[in-house]
Coordinates of C-alpha atoms in Angstrom, one line a residue:
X107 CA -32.0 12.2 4.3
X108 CA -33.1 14.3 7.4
X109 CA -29.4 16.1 7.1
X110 CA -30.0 16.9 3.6
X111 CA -33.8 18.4 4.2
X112 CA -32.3 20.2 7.1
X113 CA -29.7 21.9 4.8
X114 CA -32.8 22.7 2.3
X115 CA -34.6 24.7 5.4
X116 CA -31.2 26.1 6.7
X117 CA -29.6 27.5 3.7
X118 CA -32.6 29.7 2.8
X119 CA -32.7 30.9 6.3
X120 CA -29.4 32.5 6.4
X121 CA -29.8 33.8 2.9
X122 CA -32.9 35.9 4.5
X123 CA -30.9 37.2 7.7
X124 CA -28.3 38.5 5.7
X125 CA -30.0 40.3 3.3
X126 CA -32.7 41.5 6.2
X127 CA -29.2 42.5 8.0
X128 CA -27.9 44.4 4.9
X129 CA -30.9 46.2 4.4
X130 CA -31.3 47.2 8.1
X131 CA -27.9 48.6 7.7
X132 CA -28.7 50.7 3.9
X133 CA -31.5 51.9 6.6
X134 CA -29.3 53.1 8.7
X135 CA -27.7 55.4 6.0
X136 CA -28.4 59.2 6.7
X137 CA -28.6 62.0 4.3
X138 CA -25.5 64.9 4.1
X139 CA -24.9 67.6 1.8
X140 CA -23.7 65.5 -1.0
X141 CA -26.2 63.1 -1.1
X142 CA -27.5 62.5 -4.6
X143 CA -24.8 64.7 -6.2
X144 CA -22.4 62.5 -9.0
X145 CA -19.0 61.9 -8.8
X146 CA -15.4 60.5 -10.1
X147 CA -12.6 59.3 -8.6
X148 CA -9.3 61.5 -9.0
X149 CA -5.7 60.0 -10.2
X150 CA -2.9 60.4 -7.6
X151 CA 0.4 61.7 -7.7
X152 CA 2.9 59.3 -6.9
X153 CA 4.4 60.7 -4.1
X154 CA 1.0 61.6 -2.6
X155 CA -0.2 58.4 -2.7
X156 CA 2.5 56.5 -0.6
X157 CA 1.9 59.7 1.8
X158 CA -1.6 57.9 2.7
X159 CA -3.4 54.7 3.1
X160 CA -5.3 55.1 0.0
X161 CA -5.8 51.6 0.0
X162 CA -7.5 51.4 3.1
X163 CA -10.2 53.9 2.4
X164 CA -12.7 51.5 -0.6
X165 CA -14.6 48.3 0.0
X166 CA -17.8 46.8 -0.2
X167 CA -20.9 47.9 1.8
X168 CA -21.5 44.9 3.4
X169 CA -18.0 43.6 3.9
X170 CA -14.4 45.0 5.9
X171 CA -12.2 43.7 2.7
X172 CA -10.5 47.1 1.4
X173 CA -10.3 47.2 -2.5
X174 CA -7.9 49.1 -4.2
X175 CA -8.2 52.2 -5.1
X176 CA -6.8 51.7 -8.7
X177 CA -10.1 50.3 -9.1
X178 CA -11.9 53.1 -8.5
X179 CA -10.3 55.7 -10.8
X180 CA -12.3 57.8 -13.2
X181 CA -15.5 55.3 -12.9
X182 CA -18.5 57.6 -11.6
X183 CA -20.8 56.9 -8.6
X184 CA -23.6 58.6 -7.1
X185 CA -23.0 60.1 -2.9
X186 CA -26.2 58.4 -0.7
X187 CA -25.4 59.2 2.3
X188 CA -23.1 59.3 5.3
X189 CA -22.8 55.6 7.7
X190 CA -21.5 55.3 10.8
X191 CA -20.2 51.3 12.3
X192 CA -19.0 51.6 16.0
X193 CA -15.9 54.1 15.9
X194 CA -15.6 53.8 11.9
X195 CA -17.6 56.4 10.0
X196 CA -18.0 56.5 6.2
X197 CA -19.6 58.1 3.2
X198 CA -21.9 55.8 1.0
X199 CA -21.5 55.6 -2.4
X200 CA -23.3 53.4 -5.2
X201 CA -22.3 52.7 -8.6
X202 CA -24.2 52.6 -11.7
X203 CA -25.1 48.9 -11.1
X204 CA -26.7 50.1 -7.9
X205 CA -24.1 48.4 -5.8
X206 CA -23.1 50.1 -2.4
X207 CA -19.6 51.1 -1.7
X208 CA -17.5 52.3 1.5
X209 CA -15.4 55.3 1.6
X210 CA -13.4 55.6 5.4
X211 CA -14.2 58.9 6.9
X212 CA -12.3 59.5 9.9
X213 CA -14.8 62.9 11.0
X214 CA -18.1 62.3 12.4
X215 CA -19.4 65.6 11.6
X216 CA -20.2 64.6 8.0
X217 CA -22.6 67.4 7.3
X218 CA -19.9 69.9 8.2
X219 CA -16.6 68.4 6.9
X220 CA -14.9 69.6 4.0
X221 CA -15.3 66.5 1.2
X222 CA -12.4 64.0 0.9
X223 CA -10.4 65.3 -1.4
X224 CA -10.0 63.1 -3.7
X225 CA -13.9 63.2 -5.1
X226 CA -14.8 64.7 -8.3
X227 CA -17.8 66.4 -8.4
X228 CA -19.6 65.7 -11.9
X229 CA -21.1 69.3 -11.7
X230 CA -17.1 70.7 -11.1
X231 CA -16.1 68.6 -13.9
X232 CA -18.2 70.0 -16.4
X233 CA -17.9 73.5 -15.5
X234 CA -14.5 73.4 -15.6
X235 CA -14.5 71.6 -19.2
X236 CA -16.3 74.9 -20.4
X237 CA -13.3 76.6 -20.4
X238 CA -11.4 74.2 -23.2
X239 CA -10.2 75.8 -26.0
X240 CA -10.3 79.4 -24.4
X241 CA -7.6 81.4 -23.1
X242 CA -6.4 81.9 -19.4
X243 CA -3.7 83.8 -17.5
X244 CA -1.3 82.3 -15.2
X245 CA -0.7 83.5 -11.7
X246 CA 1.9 81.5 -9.7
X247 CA 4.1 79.1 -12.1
X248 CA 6.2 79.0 -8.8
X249 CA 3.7 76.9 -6.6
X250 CA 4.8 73.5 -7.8
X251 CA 1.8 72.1 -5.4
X252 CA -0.4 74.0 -8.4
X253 CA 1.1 74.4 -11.2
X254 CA 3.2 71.5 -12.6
X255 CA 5.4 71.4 -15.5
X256 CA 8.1 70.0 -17.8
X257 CA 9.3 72.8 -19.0
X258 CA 9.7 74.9 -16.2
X259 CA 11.6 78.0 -18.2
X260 CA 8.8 78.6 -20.6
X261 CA 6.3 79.8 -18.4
X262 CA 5.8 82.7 -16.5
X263 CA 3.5 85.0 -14.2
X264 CA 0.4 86.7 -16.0
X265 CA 1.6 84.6 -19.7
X266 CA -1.3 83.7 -21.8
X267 CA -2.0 80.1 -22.4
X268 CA -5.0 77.8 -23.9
X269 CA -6.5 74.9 -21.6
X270 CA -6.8 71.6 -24.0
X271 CA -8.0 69.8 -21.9
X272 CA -9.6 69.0 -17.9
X273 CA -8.3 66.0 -15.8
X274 CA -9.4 64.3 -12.6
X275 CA -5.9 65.0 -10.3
X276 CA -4.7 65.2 -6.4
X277 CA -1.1 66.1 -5.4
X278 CA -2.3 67.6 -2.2
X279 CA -4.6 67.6 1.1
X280 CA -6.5 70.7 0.1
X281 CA -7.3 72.3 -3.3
X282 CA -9.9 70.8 -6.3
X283 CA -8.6 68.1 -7.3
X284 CA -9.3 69.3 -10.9
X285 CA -7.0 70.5 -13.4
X286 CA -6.5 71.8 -16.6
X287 CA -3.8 70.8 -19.4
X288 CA -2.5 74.2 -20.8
X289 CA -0.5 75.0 -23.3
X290 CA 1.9 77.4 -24.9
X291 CA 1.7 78.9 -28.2
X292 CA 5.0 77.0 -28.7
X293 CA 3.5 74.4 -27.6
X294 CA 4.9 73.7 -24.3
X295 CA 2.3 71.9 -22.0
X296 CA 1.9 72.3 -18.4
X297 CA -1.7 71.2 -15.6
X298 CA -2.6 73.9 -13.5
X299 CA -5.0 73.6 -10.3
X300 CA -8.7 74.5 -10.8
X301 CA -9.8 77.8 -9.3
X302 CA -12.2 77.1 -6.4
X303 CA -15.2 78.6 -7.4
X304 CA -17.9 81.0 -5.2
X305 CA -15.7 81.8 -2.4
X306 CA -13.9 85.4 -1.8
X307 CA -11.7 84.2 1.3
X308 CA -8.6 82.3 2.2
X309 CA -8.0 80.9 -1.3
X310 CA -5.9 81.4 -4.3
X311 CA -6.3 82.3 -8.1
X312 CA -3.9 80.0 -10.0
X313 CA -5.3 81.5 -13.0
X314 CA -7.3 84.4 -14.5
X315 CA -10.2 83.8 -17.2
X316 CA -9.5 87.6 -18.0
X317 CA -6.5 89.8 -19.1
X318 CA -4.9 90.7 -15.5
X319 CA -3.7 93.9 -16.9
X320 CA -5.3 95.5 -19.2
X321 CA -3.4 98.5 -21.2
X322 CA -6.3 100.5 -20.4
X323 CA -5.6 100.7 -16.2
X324 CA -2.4 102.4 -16.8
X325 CA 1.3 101.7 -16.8
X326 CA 1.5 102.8 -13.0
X327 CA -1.1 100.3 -11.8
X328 CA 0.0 97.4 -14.0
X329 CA 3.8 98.1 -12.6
X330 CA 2.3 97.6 -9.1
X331 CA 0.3 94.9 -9.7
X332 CA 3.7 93.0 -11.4
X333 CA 5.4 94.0 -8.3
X334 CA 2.7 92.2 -6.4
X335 CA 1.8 95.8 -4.7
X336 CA -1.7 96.8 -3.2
X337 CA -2.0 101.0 -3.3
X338 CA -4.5 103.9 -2.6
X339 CA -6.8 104.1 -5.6
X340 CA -6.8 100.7 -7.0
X341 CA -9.9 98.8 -7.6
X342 CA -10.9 95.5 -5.4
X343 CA -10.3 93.7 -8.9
X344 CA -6.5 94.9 -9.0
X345 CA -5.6 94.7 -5.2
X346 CA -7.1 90.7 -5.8
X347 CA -4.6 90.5 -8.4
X348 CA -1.6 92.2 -7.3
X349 CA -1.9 90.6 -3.8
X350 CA -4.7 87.9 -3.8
X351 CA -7.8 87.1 -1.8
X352 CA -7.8 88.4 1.9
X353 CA -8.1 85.7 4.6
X354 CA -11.4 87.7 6.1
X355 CA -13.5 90.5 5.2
X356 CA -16.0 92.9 7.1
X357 CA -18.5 94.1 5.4
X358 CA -20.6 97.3 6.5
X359 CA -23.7 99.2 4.9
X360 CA -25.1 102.5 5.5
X361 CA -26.6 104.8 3.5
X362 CA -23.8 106.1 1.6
X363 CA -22.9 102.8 0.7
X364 CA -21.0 99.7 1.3
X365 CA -17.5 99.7 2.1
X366 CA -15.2 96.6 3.2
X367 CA -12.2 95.8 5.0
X368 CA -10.0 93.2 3.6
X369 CA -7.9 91.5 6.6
X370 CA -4.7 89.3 5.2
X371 CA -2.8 87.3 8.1
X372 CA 0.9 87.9 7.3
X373 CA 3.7 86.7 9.6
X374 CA 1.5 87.0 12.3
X375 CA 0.1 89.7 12.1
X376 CA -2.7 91.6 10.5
X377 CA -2.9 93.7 7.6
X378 CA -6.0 95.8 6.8
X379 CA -7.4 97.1 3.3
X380 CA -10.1 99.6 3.6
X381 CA -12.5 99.8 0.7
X382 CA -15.0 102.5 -0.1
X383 CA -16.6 102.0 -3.5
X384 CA -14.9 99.4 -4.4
X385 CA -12.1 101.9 -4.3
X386 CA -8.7 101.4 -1.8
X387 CA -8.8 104.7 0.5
X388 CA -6.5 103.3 3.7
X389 CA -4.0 100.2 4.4
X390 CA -2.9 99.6 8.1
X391 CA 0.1 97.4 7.7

């Protein structure tokens, strides 16, 4: 009898210091630039996915079990915060239920590091759906890491297609992993990497959301820009297309203006664009 009232007292005990224990811990959560924002999970390509542990990165707030990562795919969750157990360091995530999950960080800098790549920003997703059912241009159908196809021979550089379609995707370490479903007017169908969005450095168009040559620039310029040629005279729009983003720029004011350097790392070395007026006037290469 005295066993049995001792298990009455007992059990509600260690129910109490475990929940006081698991909320000392959600305490212990701190705030990082995500924090708040929505997200999805991204699919993986095969190949990619026996590259990493992917099913060592999920579990459960309050517990070391890893849950698969199949689990996880296209549900949404909200980011709250960034956690840190010992050597093990984590971003926070909760569900729609309210219920806390894990995802294995291996950077302690969380308010500096890139996101893991695999995490779909809700806000992302929905811009990117904006552009269903309009037309884009294709850059590289050559970069198979973002551009992927079945029918390799019916695309080409600067063709017009029409998204159909935006999915959650990752092939790769870096780059969105957002893409959109394309197609052909033949109907040939192809995914092609989101363009990252805000940033004028060290990235890559894989698409265009306008004509990239336009009759009205002149068959001169558009035969350089095929030929993936940057010249005196061309616009920062056409030296972007013909040659892509620079991998730093310099940017000086005075009163007669602003003019900028473009620098592009190239076989180690460094080749300068100047700009005045948004006008190409000198290239050091």
């Amino acid at each position: 009898m005295q066993i049995k009232k001792f298990s009455y007292l007992i059990f509600p005990l260690i129910l109490f210091i475990n929940c006081f224990g698991l909320k000392f811990q959600k305490n212990d959560i701190t705030p990082n630039d995500w924090s708040e924002k929505s997200i999805r999970i991204a699919n993986l390509e095969d190949s990619y996915k026996r590259k990493h542990r992917f099913n060592k990165v999920f579990s459960k707030f309050s517990s070391k079990r890893f849950i698969p990562y199949y689990r996880f795919i296209d549900k949404t969750f909200s980011i709250v915060g960034s956690y840190n157990q010992g050597d093990e360091n984590y971003i926070i995530i909760k569900d729609k239920n309210g219920k806390f999950f894990k995802i294995s960080q291996k950077n302690k800098k969380y308010n500096k590091d890139p996101i893991l790549n695999f995490l779909v920003f809700e806000e992302n997703f929905e811009n990117a759906k904006q552009l269903i059912d309009t037309k884009i241009w294709l850059n590289d159908v050559w970069d198979a890491e973002n551009f992927i196809t079945k029918f390799p021979n019916s695309f080409y550089t600067f063709q017009s297609v029409e998204v159909k379609d935006v999915i959650g995707f990752q092939n790769s370490d870096i780059g969105y992993p957002i893409w959109l479903k394309v197609l052909t007017e033949k109907g040939e169908d192809a995914i092609v990497r989101y363009n990252q969005q805000g940033v004028r450095v060290g990235i890559k168009d894989h698409y265009f959301t306008s004509d990239p040559l336009p009759l009205e620039w002149g068959t001169k310029i558009l035969q350089k820009i095929k030929n993936r040629k940057a010249d005196i005279g061309m616009s920062s729009k056409q030296v972007r297309i013909a040659i892509g983003y620079p991998d730093e720029i310099n940017s000086t004011s005075s009163r007669h203006g602003v003019s900028e350097q473009w620098i592009y790392f190239l076989l180690n070395k460094k080749n300068y664009y100047q700009f005045e007026y948004d006008k190409l006037v000198y290239i050091n290469n």
